[in-house]
Amino acid sequence: MTVKVFHAELGTAIATGLLGLAGVFGALELGRGWTESGPEAGYFPFYVGLILLGASLWNLIAAFLKHREAAGIEAEEPFLDRDRARRLGIFIAALLAFVIVTLTMGIYVGSILYITWSAWRQGGYRLPVALGVGAGFALSLYLIFEAIFKIPLLKGPIEPLLGIY
Amino acid sequence: MTKTKIGLLAATALTLAAPALAEFAPSRPVEFVVASGAGGGTDNFARTIQAVLTRDEIVERPIVVLNKGGGSGAEAFLYARQNKGDPHKLIFGTNNVYLLPHVAKLAYTTEDLQPVAALALDEFLVWVKADSPYENVMDLVNAAKEAPGTIPFGGSQSKDTDETLVALIEQTTGADFKYVPFNGGGEVGVQLAGGHVAANVNNPNENAGQWQAGAIRPLCVFAPQRMAESEPISGDMGWHDIPTCTEQGLEIESYQMPRTVWLPAGTDPEVLAYYEAALQKVSESQDWKDYLTKTSQSASFLTGEELAKFIETSEANAVKVFEAEGWTAQ
Amino acid sequence: MANFDLLMHGFGIAITPMHLMLMVGGVLMGLIVGVLPGLGAPNGVSLLIPLTFALDPTSAIILLSSMYWGALFGGSTTSILFNIPGEPSSVATTFDGYPMARSGQSTRALTLAFMSAGFGALLGVIVITLLAGWASQFALKFGAPEYFAVYFLAFAAFIGMGSAAPMKTMVSLAAGLLLASVGMDSVTGSIRLTFGFEDLLGGISFLVVVIGLFGIGELLSTVQEGLRFRGVASKIDLRDVLKTIAELPRYWATYIRSGLIGIWMGITPGGPTAASFMSYGIARSSSRKGAAFGTGRPEGIVAPETADHSAGSCAMLPMLALGVPSSATAAVMMGGLMIWGLTPGPMLFATQPDFVWGLIASMYVSNLIGVVLVLATVPMFAALLRIPFTIIGPMIVAICFVGAYTVSNATFDLWVVLVFGLVGYLFSRLDYPLAPLVLAMVLGHKAENAFHQSMVLSDGSLSIFFANPLVSSIMVLGIALLVLPKLVAFGSRFRRQVPVE
């Protein structure tokens, strides 16, 4: 499966346009007028939202025109070929898993699992070595943030059992 | 804890037939959640208490300070609601805890927090530029009556303590100022010294530096009696030499901002008792007295009934102003 | 030369074994918080405040300010090596620093950055030493309209000449402005664009967005090309450091200009972040090789770093002399000042000469210590790039998320990082410029506030922006920077059409 630049342009333009639309609607609730003491709270968000919507539409149309021009002449530049898409897909999936594990189990468990997995499965290190790297990283996080700077990091259900709050 | 120990404890408890008050002591680090950004007045308040509690080993667990100043402090109070019943979190604020829900649509109410103590009262004064024509507060008020809506009055934030006080002056006297909100007391102080606004209602320590330099001067203080004696600040004038506003004929007897400490709602009464006692010790320490003098705040340690009554009056007075100004959120 | 005597007196106070130790310790701790994204100088300094109760105020401020300088130095390191700005004010350093490092010259890039930073700091301290009284009077002249004019100028200087498609620049700018307006608006007191989500009440943190856009976004771009860093540094050599130092005098014009911009922004409310962006923008538009900016031009590193540090050190002046902090870190230090019982204000220089001049003298010394320490760490940091990507990559990811979490202890911010990581990747692949979005998030809301305050003061009349010579000249300068490049471009096109005789 390959994604073309055209598709990526379309997706981005639609997303930024939606953000603009959200701004416009959010601003309408606040009042977008100009009173004697200057603009109301929604004045700037409203017009900035409109500008964002307009610019996104422009980019959308520009993408279509470019697509039409390119069609028939030559094969369009791919945004992601299969290889890259696979690599990127795995990385993003791992990121997502890391965030979810971090939210449920805390940042220490999250980063140990994530770093160990990456070193083991992607880096080709033996599991004990990978686990050592992950645990060492978590330990240095603990030392720098909690021990030296007294900043609590996100913890899950496991840490209190070990007496760490 | 071993089984025997638990057994022993239980036995002791039984034999002593101790009143239901099982002692509470924190079993993990205590979080101080501050309803302002780092460096703000509330932040200094919390960090001073943190320093005393830690140094004098009143609280034996480590204390960590978290700043949650978003939404004028609402972030911290929402955090309290999300952590209902957690005895290891104290929330530090001012009167914004109970006033914010009146002016903004927020997902918490004052019932989500349990007041623990008020430790200090910050005073409000009317300040003008040193070379301004106003010699007392009524001059300023009368000028605003003659030319309604033209005299710029600076303050920190919108619909917050400063604007509420300016609105109260307007409602009491019928004057009409042009209120300009800035981002903090320090900024308003400089706007006044630079002559960009005509007056402000800053707390003493926000303006002390400019007063010392003779760039601005105070007109009156919104308190039932004059402030405590102090070393002379500017020329031979000290805090005690500033007249109260009622002395000058402005009938607002008292307008003060409490520095308050709260727990999330739903904790056990022992927890409340524990922190009340700890804060009481803080309020009696020399460090605390130094902090009050250095920041020119008035000492006032309130808990329990007294505190509840204070909050009730303070809230009712403010809401009256909000209603008259049409600020109340539906 | 009364100030000179006072400064010498200050050196007498600052140079004691105890104070030198505090400086080294402070700078080292600052380097750590500066290198870690999210955990910035403001956090670091506020954590040290309770510790300082045991010190006398002069020692305390020396410790805190040394930490600040260390953090400013450290912030540039990760900007250059990983495209992750460790501090908000080092975002502009990524634009040319990272491309230069990627082309195998990481030692050169880091050396350029640190030397420029040190030079900028020196310029700033000299100004404080000589012009303290004058500068604080100048700062008093800035009311709301002048604030707005300064922000407008910062936008104009940076946006005026960009190479990206205009409508893509517009999308980036508008998206940034919109994101900046989420949360409580302090002028109207209303809550905006939160759509009922409590997590949005405090606004969308600029720092968290930057960590996502640059840190995660860059990692995604790296990963699509293969699991290794692009163009890793070849070898680290002390001779590279010396060679780079030797080429510095060539950029004297950039140094002076950036230093002046930094000094101005440090004294007035712009702050280091605005200074670095503005200085980068102006360096780009005044360079003959402006189009090559963004590909690793040395001036593109010199300009933001010099301005960032001169602004950082000059920001101490309004804090001490007026009680107005022009950076987040200065705000925290001012809190400390009050707790120590010192009243910031014009009289502080007269009533507490030991404190003030001890601090100023320490700024010379600790910046020197900073440059030496940070140069000594260059080989160490550059060696990080040789760790296999499958190990260091996930560690960077984890540090990004940890950093984002520590900004305001909110789990919601983890999602913000993830989303903006994807946005950063998409934007850079599709040639949307990221800088306007960042600039808009930093200055957008401040500019809107200043505009709004001006409108309240003038009863809604725009003429207030041309009401006095100061505000008019800043506005005119801003408009000129916005319009002139277009006119020049138009003019040169016109000239080309005229047949050569």
PDB file of N, CA and C in Angstrom, chain A residues 9 12 16 19 22 26 30 34 36-37 39 41 44-45 48 52 55 58-59 79-80 84 87-88 91 95-96 98-99 103 107 114 118 122-123 125 133 137 145 149 151 153-154, chain C residues 33 39 47 167-168 171 174 178 188 190-193 195 220 223-226 388 390 394-395 397-398 401-402 405-406 411 414-415 418 425 429-430 432 448 451-452 455 459:
ATOM      1  N   GLU A   9      -1.787  15.664   1.533  1.00  0.00           N
ATOM      2  CA  GLU A   9      -2.169  17.083   1.445  1.00  0.00           C
ATOM      3  C   GLU A   9      -3.656  17.248   1.750  1.00  0.00           C
ATOM      4  N   THR A  12      -4.370  16.689   5.514  1.00  0.00           N
ATOM      5  CA  THR A  12      -3.907  17.797   6.347  1.00  0.00           C
ATOM      6  C   THR A  12      -4.785  19.026   6.184  1.00  0.00           C
ATOM      7  N   THR A  16      -6.812  20.805   9.225  1.00  0.00           N
ATOM      8  CA  THR A  16      -6.625  22.195   9.655  1.00  0.00           C
ATOM      9  C   THR A  16      -7.910  22.987   9.446  1.00  0.00           C
ATOM     10  N   LEU A  19     -10.141  22.362  12.330  1.00  0.00           N
ATOM     11  CA  LEU A  19      -9.690  23.111  13.498  1.00  0.00           C
ATOM     12  C   LEU A  19     -10.197  24.552  13.414  1.00  0.00           C
ATOM     13  N   ALA A  22     -13.838  24.626  14.202  1.00  0.00           N
ATOM     14  CA  ALA A  22     -14.050  24.509  15.646  1.00  0.00           C
ATOM     15  C   ALA A  22     -13.829  25.861  16.317  1.00  0.00           C
ATOM     16  N   GLY A  26     -16.615  27.788  18.420  1.00  0.00           N
ATOM     17  CA  GLY A  26     -16.311  28.090  19.813  1.00  0.00           C
ATOM     18  C   GLY A  26     -16.402  29.581  20.087  1.00  0.00           C
ATOM     19  N   LEU A  30     -19.030  32.972  22.483  1.00  0.00           N
ATOM     20  CA  LEU A  30     -18.471  34.003  23.352  1.00  0.00           C
ATOM     21  C   LEU A  30     -18.867  35.409  22.929  1.00  0.00           C
ATOM     22  N   TRP A  34     -17.477  43.928  18.511  1.00  0.00           N
ATOM     23  CA  TRP A  34     -16.526  44.953  18.913  1.00  0.00           C
ATOM     24  C   TRP A  34     -17.309  45.949  19.746  1.00  0.00           C
ATOM     25  N   GLU A  36     -17.503  49.088  22.895  1.00  0.00           N
ATOM     26  CA  GLU A  36     -16.788  50.356  23.089  1.00  0.00           C
ATOM     27  C   GLU A  36     -15.451  50.161  23.782  1.00  0.00           C
ATOM     28  N   SER A  37     -15.307  49.049  24.514  1.00  0.00           N
ATOM     29  CA  SER A  37     -14.022  48.797  25.152  1.00  0.00           C
ATOM     30  C   SER A  37     -13.222  47.773  24.362  1.00  0.00           C
ATOM     31  N   PRO A  39     -12.463  44.641  21.436  1.00  0.00           N
ATOM     32  CA  PRO A  39     -13.025  43.380  20.962  1.00  0.00           C
ATOM     33  C   PRO A  39     -13.580  42.533  22.088  1.00  0.00           C
ATOM     34  N   ALA A  41     -14.449  38.665  23.750  1.00  0.00           N
ATOM     35  CA  ALA A  41     -13.549  37.511  23.928  1.00  0.00           C
ATOM     36  C   ALA A  41     -13.451  36.662  22.663  1.00  0.00           C
ATOM     37  N   PHE A  44     -11.145  37.638  18.253  1.00  0.00           N
ATOM     38  CA  PHE A  44      -9.940  37.128  17.592  1.00  0.00           C
ATOM     39  C   PHE A  44     -10.079  35.662  17.183  1.00  0.00           C
ATOM     40  N   PRO A  45     -10.510  34.786  18.112  1.00  0.00           N
ATOM     41  CA  PRO A  45     -10.658  33.389  17.691  1.00  0.00           C
ATOM     42  C   PRO A  45     -11.568  33.250  16.461  1.00  0.00           C
ATOM     43  N   VAL A  48      -9.581  34.520  13.335  1.00  0.00           N
ATOM     44  CA  VAL A  48      -8.445  33.617  13.103  1.00  0.00           C
ATOM     45  C   VAL A  48      -8.964  32.277  12.590  1.00  0.00           C
ATOM     46  N   LEU A  52      -8.065  30.543   9.069  1.00  0.00           N
ATOM     47  CA  LEU A  52      -7.543  29.174   9.015  1.00  0.00           C
ATOM     48  C   LEU A  52      -8.383  28.336   8.056  1.00  0.00           C
ATOM     49  N   ALA A  55      -7.589  29.508   4.422  1.00  0.00           N
ATOM     50  CA  ALA A  55      -6.272  29.064   3.959  1.00  0.00           C
ATOM     51  C   ALA A  55      -6.261  27.565   3.718  1.00  0.00           C
ATOM     52  N   TRP A  58      -7.908  26.881   0.432  1.00  0.00           N
ATOM     53  CA  TRP A  58      -6.950  27.228  -0.625  1.00  0.00           C
ATOM     54  C   TRP A  58      -5.973  26.071  -0.850  1.00  0.00           C
ATOM     55  N   ASN A  59      -5.430  25.547   0.265  1.00  0.00           N
ATOM     56  CA  ASN A  59      -4.470  24.444   0.142  1.00  0.00           C
ATOM     57  C   ASN A  59      -5.122  23.196  -0.435  1.00  0.00           C
ATOM     58  N   PHE A  79       4.000   9.493  -1.002  1.00  0.00           N
ATOM     59  CA  PHE A  79       4.246  10.098   0.308  1.00  0.00           C
ATOM     60  C   PHE A  79       4.964   9.071   1.176  1.00  0.00           C
ATOM     61  N   LEU A  80       4.464   7.849   1.115  1.00  0.00           N
ATOM     62  CA  LEU A  80       5.067   6.759   1.881  1.00  0.00           C
ATOM     63  C   LEU A  80       4.995   5.521   1.016  1.00  0.00           C
ATOM     64  N   ARG A  84       8.542   2.191   4.071  1.00  0.00           N
ATOM     65  CA  ARG A  84       8.517   3.276   5.053  1.00  0.00           C
ATOM     66  C   ARG A  84       7.244   3.235   5.873  1.00  0.00           C
ATOM     67  N   ARG A  87       7.610   0.672   8.594  1.00  0.00           N
ATOM     68  CA  ARG A  87       8.485   1.106   9.684  1.00  0.00           C
ATOM     69  C   ARG A  87       7.804   2.149  10.560  1.00  0.00           C
ATOM     70  N   LEU A  88       7.195   3.119   9.867  1.00  0.00           N
ATOM     71  CA  LEU A  88       6.532   4.195  10.583  1.00  0.00           C
ATOM     72  C   LEU A  88       5.356   3.654  11.379  1.00  0.00           C
ATOM     73  N   PHE A  91       6.515   1.954  14.511  1.00  0.00           N
ATOM     74  CA  PHE A  91       6.991   2.944  15.488  1.00  0.00           C
ATOM     75  C   PHE A  91       5.817   3.649  16.162  1.00  0.00           C
ATOM     76  N   LEU A  95       4.593   3.663  20.007  1.00  0.00           N
ATOM     77  CA  LEU A  95       4.380   4.914  20.745  1.00  0.00           C
ATOM     78  C   LEU A  95       3.036   4.889  21.457  1.00  0.00           C
ATOM     79  N   LEU A  96       2.016   4.481  20.689  1.00  0.00           N
ATOM     80  CA  LEU A  96       0.663   4.457  21.224  1.00  0.00           C
ATOM     81  C   LEU A  96       0.595   3.484  22.409  1.00  0.00           C
ATOM     82  N   PHE A  98       3.040   2.596  24.275  1.00  0.00           N
ATOM     83  CA  PHE A  98       3.797   3.204  25.369  1.00  0.00           C
ATOM     84  C   PHE A  98       2.924   4.187  26.151  1.00  0.00           C
ATOM     85  N   VAL A  99       2.191   5.041  25.419  1.00  0.00           N
ATOM     86  CA  VAL A  99       1.348   6.028  26.101  1.00  0.00           C
ATOM     87  C   VAL A  99       0.275   5.322  26.925  1.00  0.00           C
ATOM     88  N   LEU A 103      -0.147   5.430  30.930  1.00  0.00           N
ATOM     89  CA  LEU A 103      -1.331   5.967  31.603  1.00  0.00           C
ATOM     90  C   LEU A 103      -1.888   4.980  32.612  1.00  0.00           C
ATOM     91  N   ILE A 107       4.859   5.715  34.400  1.00  0.00           N
ATOM     92  CA  ILE A 107       5.881   5.994  33.402  1.00  0.00           C
ATOM     93  C   ILE A 107       7.085   5.070  33.546  1.00  0.00           C
ATOM     94  N   TYR A 114       8.936  -0.396  27.009  1.00  0.00           N
ATOM     95  CA  TYR A 114       9.124   0.174  25.676  1.00  0.00           C
ATOM     96  C   TYR A 114      10.581   0.066  25.238  1.00  0.00           C
ATOM     97  N   SER A 118      12.127  -2.363  22.319  1.00  0.00           N
ATOM     98  CA  SER A 118      12.789  -1.798  21.155  1.00  0.00           C
ATOM     99  C   SER A 118      14.198  -2.351  20.983  1.00  0.00           C
ATOM    100  N   GLN A 122      13.911  -4.778  17.924  1.00  0.00           N
ATOM    101  CA  GLN A 122      14.345  -3.990  16.780  1.00  0.00           C
ATOM    102  C   GLN A 122      15.850  -3.865  16.715  1.00  0.00           C
ATOM    103  N   GLY A 123      16.493  -3.826  17.873  1.00  0.00           N
ATOM    104  CA  GLY A 123      17.933  -3.643  17.875  1.00  0.00           C
ATOM    105  C   GLY A 123      18.688  -4.957  17.831  1.00  0.00           C
ATOM    106  N   TYR A 125      19.296  -7.000  20.326  1.00  0.00           N
ATOM    107  CA  TYR A 125      20.066  -7.330  21.525  1.00  0.00           C
ATOM    108  C   TYR A 125      19.420  -8.518  22.219  1.00  0.00           C
ATOM    109  N   VAL A 133      19.137  -2.447  29.949  1.00  0.00           N
ATOM    110  CA  VAL A 133      19.115  -1.074  29.451  1.00  0.00           C
ATOM    111  C   VAL A 133      17.846  -0.364  29.915  1.00  0.00           C
ATOM    112  N   PHE A 137      17.609   2.755  32.545  1.00  0.00           N
ATOM    113  CA  PHE A 137      17.024   4.036  32.177  1.00  0.00           C
ATOM    114  C   PHE A 137      15.998   4.475  33.223  1.00  0.00           C
ATOM    115  N   PHE A 145      14.820  12.751  38.596  1.00  0.00           N
ATOM    116  CA  PHE A 145      13.592  13.501  38.859  1.00  0.00           C
ATOM    117  C   PHE A 145      13.178  13.428  40.327  1.00  0.00           C
ATOM    118  N   PHE A 149      15.622  16.239  42.054  1.00  0.00           N
ATOM    119  CA  PHE A 149      14.793  17.431  41.870  1.00  0.00           C
ATOM    120  C   PHE A 149      13.431  17.360  42.567  1.00  0.00           C
ATOM    121  N   ILE A 151      10.687  15.876  41.865  1.00  0.00           N
ATOM    122  CA  ILE A 151       9.522  16.014  40.998  1.00  0.00           C
ATOM    123  C   ILE A 151       8.875  14.641  40.866  1.00  0.00           C
ATOM    124  N   LEU A 153       6.920  11.698  39.287  1.00  0.00           N
ATOM    125  CA  LEU A 153       6.500  11.287  37.949  1.00  0.00           C
ATOM    126  C   LEU A 153       5.259  10.410  38.080  1.00  0.00           C
ATOM    127  N   LEU A 154       4.650  10.150  36.938  1.00  0.00           N
ATOM    128  CA  LEU A 154       3.412   9.377  36.921  1.00  0.00           C
ATOM    129  C   LEU A 154       3.678   7.944  37.373  1.00  0.00           C
TER     130      LEU A 154
ATOM    131  N   VAL C  33      18.745  20.412  33.883  1.00  0.00           N
ATOM    132  CA  VAL C  33      17.340  20.762  33.621  1.00  0.00           C
ATOM    133  C   VAL C  33      17.186  21.359  32.236  1.00  0.00           C
ATOM    134  N   LEU C  39      11.407  20.023  31.481  1.00  0.00           N
ATOM    135  CA  LEU C  39      11.941  20.430  32.779  1.00  0.00           C
ATOM    136  C   LEU C  39      12.864  21.613  32.547  1.00  0.00           C
ATOM    137  N   LEU C  47      12.362  24.862  42.359  1.00  0.00           N
ATOM    138  CA  LEU C  47      12.643  23.749  43.270  1.00  0.00           C
ATOM    139  C   LEU C  47      13.757  24.081  44.244  1.00  0.00           C
ATOM    140  N   MET C 167       0.156  30.374   1.777  1.00  0.00           N
ATOM    141  CA  MET C 167      -1.064  29.877   2.423  1.00  0.00           C
ATOM    142  C   MET C 167      -0.740  28.788   3.450  1.00  0.00           C
ATOM    143  N   LYS C 168       0.376  28.096   3.262  1.00  0.00           N
ATOM    144  CA  LYS C 168       0.777  27.109   4.264  1.00  0.00           C
ATOM    145  C   LYS C 168       1.322  27.829   5.502  1.00  0.00           C
ATOM    146  N   VAL C 171      -1.714  28.960   7.397  1.00  0.00           N
ATOM    147  CA  VAL C 171      -2.343  27.885   8.172  1.00  0.00           C
ATOM    148  C   VAL C 171      -1.584  27.678   9.482  1.00  0.00           C
ATOM    149  N   ALA C 174      -2.127  30.733  11.827  1.00  0.00           N
ATOM    150  CA  ALA C 174      -3.485  30.811  12.364  1.00  0.00           C
ATOM    151  C   ALA C 174      -3.737  29.689  13.352  1.00  0.00           C
ATOM    152  N   LEU C 178      -4.832  30.223  17.228  1.00  0.00           N
ATOM    153  CA  LEU C 178      -6.049  29.611  17.756  1.00  0.00           C
ATOM    154  C   LEU C 178      -5.734  28.770  18.995  1.00  0.00           C
ATOM    155  N   THR C 188     -10.737  39.522  29.447  1.00  0.00           N
ATOM    156  CA  THR C 188     -12.194  39.488  29.542  1.00  0.00           C
ATOM    157  C   THR C 188     -12.662  38.561  30.658  1.00  0.00           C
ATOM    158  N   SER C 190     -13.091  35.438  30.474  1.00  0.00           N
ATOM    159  CA  SER C 190     -13.955  34.348  30.043  1.00  0.00           C
ATOM    160  C   SER C 190     -13.112  33.152  29.606  1.00  0.00           C
ATOM    161  N   ILE C 191     -13.734  31.984  29.677  1.00  0.00           N
ATOM    162  CA  ILE C 191     -13.047  30.740  29.314  1.00  0.00           C
ATOM    163  C   ILE C 191     -13.349  30.473  27.853  1.00  0.00           C
ATOM    164  N   ARG C 192     -12.289  30.263  27.074  1.00  0.00           N
ATOM    165  CA  ARG C 192     -12.511  30.187  25.636  1.00  0.00           C
ATOM    166  C   ARG C 192     -12.107  28.837  25.042  1.00  0.00           C
ATOM    167  N   LEU C 193     -12.890  28.401  24.057  1.00  0.00           N
ATOM    168  CA  LEU C 193     -12.562  27.251  23.217  1.00  0.00           C
ATOM    169  C   LEU C 193     -12.163  25.987  23.976  1.00  0.00           C
ATOM    170  N   PHE C 195     -14.579  23.801  24.919  1.00  0.00           N
ATOM    171  CA  PHE C 195     -15.635  22.868  24.545  1.00  0.00           C
ATOM    172  C   PHE C 195     -15.981  21.928  25.699  1.00  0.00           C
ATOM    173  N   LEU C 220       9.910  10.652  14.085  1.00  0.00           N
ATOM    174  CA  LEU C 220       9.108   9.993  13.059  1.00  0.00           C
ATOM    175  C   LEU C 220       9.775  10.146  11.695  1.00  0.00           C
ATOM    176  N   VAL C 223      12.667   7.768  11.585  1.00  0.00           N
ATOM    177  CA  VAL C 223      12.282   6.360  11.491  1.00  0.00           C
ATOM    178  C   VAL C 223      11.879   5.981  10.075  1.00  0.00           C
ATOM    179  N   GLN C 224      11.203   6.869   9.364  1.00  0.00           N
ATOM    180  CA  GLN C 224      10.751   6.483   8.034  1.00  0.00           C
ATOM    181  C   GLN C 224      11.937   6.223   7.107  1.00  0.00           C
ATOM    182  N   GLU C 225      13.091   6.822   7.412  1.00  0.00           N
ATOM    183  CA  GLU C 225      14.270   6.616   6.576  1.00  0.00           C
ATOM    184  C   GLU C 225      15.070   5.393   7.014  1.00  0.00           C
ATOM    185  N   GLY C 226      14.722   4.799   8.123  1.00  0.00           N
ATOM    186  CA  GLY C 226      15.494   3.662   8.618  1.00  0.00           C
ATOM    187  C   GLY C 226      15.822   3.892  10.073  1.00  0.00           C
ATOM    188  N   PRO C 388      23.389   3.253  19.270  1.00  0.00           N
ATOM    189  CA  PRO C 388      22.459   2.778  18.232  1.00  0.00           C
ATOM    190  C   PRO C 388      21.063   3.376  18.413  1.00  0.00           C
ATOM    191  N   THR C 390      18.150   2.180  17.988  1.00  0.00           N
ATOM    192  CA  THR C 390      17.122   1.353  18.634  1.00  0.00           C
ATOM    193  C   THR C 390      17.170   1.476  20.153  1.00  0.00           C
ATOM    194  N   PRO C 394      14.128   5.237  21.562  1.00  0.00           N
ATOM    195  CA  PRO C 394      13.074   5.082  22.576  1.00  0.00           C
ATOM    196  C   PRO C 394      13.370   5.884  23.852  1.00  0.00           C
ATOM    197  N   MET C 395      14.648   6.041  24.172  1.00  0.00           N
ATOM    198  CA  MET C 395      14.954   6.845  25.360  1.00  0.00           C
ATOM    199  C   MET C 395      14.545   8.296  25.136  1.00  0.00           C
ATOM    200  N   VAL C 397      12.190   9.265  23.178  1.00  0.00           N
ATOM    201  CA  VAL C 397      10.728   9.262  23.270  1.00  0.00           C
ATOM    202  C   VAL C 397      10.299   9.341  24.733  1.00  0.00           C
ATOM    203  N   ALA C 398      10.870   8.467  25.547  1.00  0.00           N
ATOM    204  CA  ALA C 398      10.467   8.428  26.958  1.00  0.00           C
ATOM    205  C   ALA C 398      10.766   9.762  27.636  1.00  0.00           C
ATOM    206  N   PHE C 401       8.174  12.353  26.737  1.00  0.00           N
ATOM    207  CA  PHE C 401       6.902  12.203  27.447  1.00  0.00           C
ATOM    208  C   PHE C 401       7.050  12.566  28.927  1.00  0.00           C
ATOM    209  N   VAL C 402       8.151  12.159  29.522  1.00  0.00           N
ATOM    210  CA  VAL C 402       8.382  12.527  30.926  1.00  0.00           C
ATOM    211  C   VAL C 402       8.430  14.052  31.049  1.00  0.00           C
ATOM    212  N   TYR C 405       5.070  15.590  30.781  1.00  0.00           N
ATOM    213  CA  TYR C 405       4.272  15.359  31.980  1.00  0.00           C
ATOM    214  C   TYR C 405       4.675  16.317  33.101  1.00  0.00           C
ATOM    215  N   THR C 406       5.976  16.577  33.233  1.00  0.00           N
ATOM    216  CA  THR C 406       6.413  17.418  34.341  1.00  0.00           C
ATOM    217  C   THR C 406       6.026  18.887  34.161  1.00  0.00           C
ATOM    218  N   THR C 411      -1.828  14.140  32.773  1.00  0.00           N
ATOM    219  CA  THR C 411      -1.711  13.007  31.859  1.00  0.00           C
ATOM    220  C   THR C 411      -2.238  13.381  30.472  1.00  0.00           C
ATOM    221  N   LEU C 414       0.234  13.958  27.703  1.00  0.00           N
ATOM    222  CA  LEU C 414       0.853  12.858  26.966  1.00  0.00           C
ATOM    223  C   LEU C 414       0.189  12.710  25.597  1.00  0.00           C
ATOM    224  N   TRP C 415      -1.139  12.858  25.579  1.00  0.00           N
ATOM    225  CA  TRP C 415      -1.853  12.772  24.296  1.00  0.00           C
ATOM    226  C   TRP C 415      -1.492  13.958  23.413  1.00  0.00           C
ATOM    227  N   LEU C 418       1.671  13.246  21.645  1.00  0.00           N
ATOM    228  CA  LEU C 418       1.497  12.252  20.584  1.00  0.00           C
ATOM    229  C   LEU C 418       0.878  12.912  19.350  1.00  0.00           C
ATOM    230  N   TYR C 425       5.387  15.772  12.070  1.00  0.00           N
ATOM    231  CA  TYR C 425       5.869  14.930  10.981  1.00  0.00           C
ATOM    232  C   TYR C 425       5.181  15.311   9.665  1.00  0.00           C
ATOM    233  N   ARG C 429       6.899  17.057   6.361  1.00  0.00           N
ATOM    234  CA  ARG C 429       6.899  16.346   5.077  1.00  0.00           C
ATOM    235  C   ARG C 429       6.234  17.168   3.978  1.00  0.00           C
ATOM    236  N   LEU C 430       5.205  17.911   4.345  1.00  0.00           N
ATOM    237  CA  LEU C 430       4.416  18.625   3.335  1.00  0.00           C
ATOM    238  C   LEU C 430       4.832  20.094   3.216  1.00  0.00           C
ATOM    239  N   TYR C 432       4.923  22.541   5.376  1.00  0.00           N
ATOM    240  CA  TYR C 432       4.284  23.588   6.180  1.00  0.00           C
ATOM    241  C   TYR C 432       5.365  24.068   7.155  1.00  0.00           C
ATOM    242  N   GLU C 448      -2.525  39.668  21.940  1.00  0.00           N
ATOM    243  CA  GLU C 448      -3.962  39.947  22.000  1.00  0.00           C
ATOM    244  C   GLU C 448      -4.302  40.711  23.279  1.00  0.00           C
ATOM    245  N   PHE C 451      -3.193  44.266  22.953  1.00  0.00           N
ATOM    246  CA  PHE C 451      -4.082  44.963  22.028  1.00  0.00           C
ATOM    247  C   PHE C 451      -5.381  45.329  22.743  1.00  0.00           C
ATOM    248  N   HIS C 452      -5.903  44.357  23.476  1.00  0.00           N
ATOM    249  CA  HIS C 452      -7.170  44.554  24.163  1.00  0.00           C
ATOM    250  C   HIS C 452      -7.067  45.652  25.226  1.00  0.00           C
ATOM    251  N   MET C 455      -7.058  48.938  23.634  1.00  0.00           N
ATOM    252  CA  MET C 455      -8.395  49.337  23.179  1.00  0.00           C
ATOM    253  C   MET C 455      -9.243  49.837  24.349  1.00  0.00           C
ATOM    254  N   ASP C 459     -10.665  53.655  24.344  1.00  0.00           N
ATOM    255  CA  ASP C 459     -12.076  53.528  23.986  1.00  0.00           C
ATOM    256  C   ASP C 459     -12.239  53.035  22.556  1.00  0.00           C
TER     257      ASP C 459
END
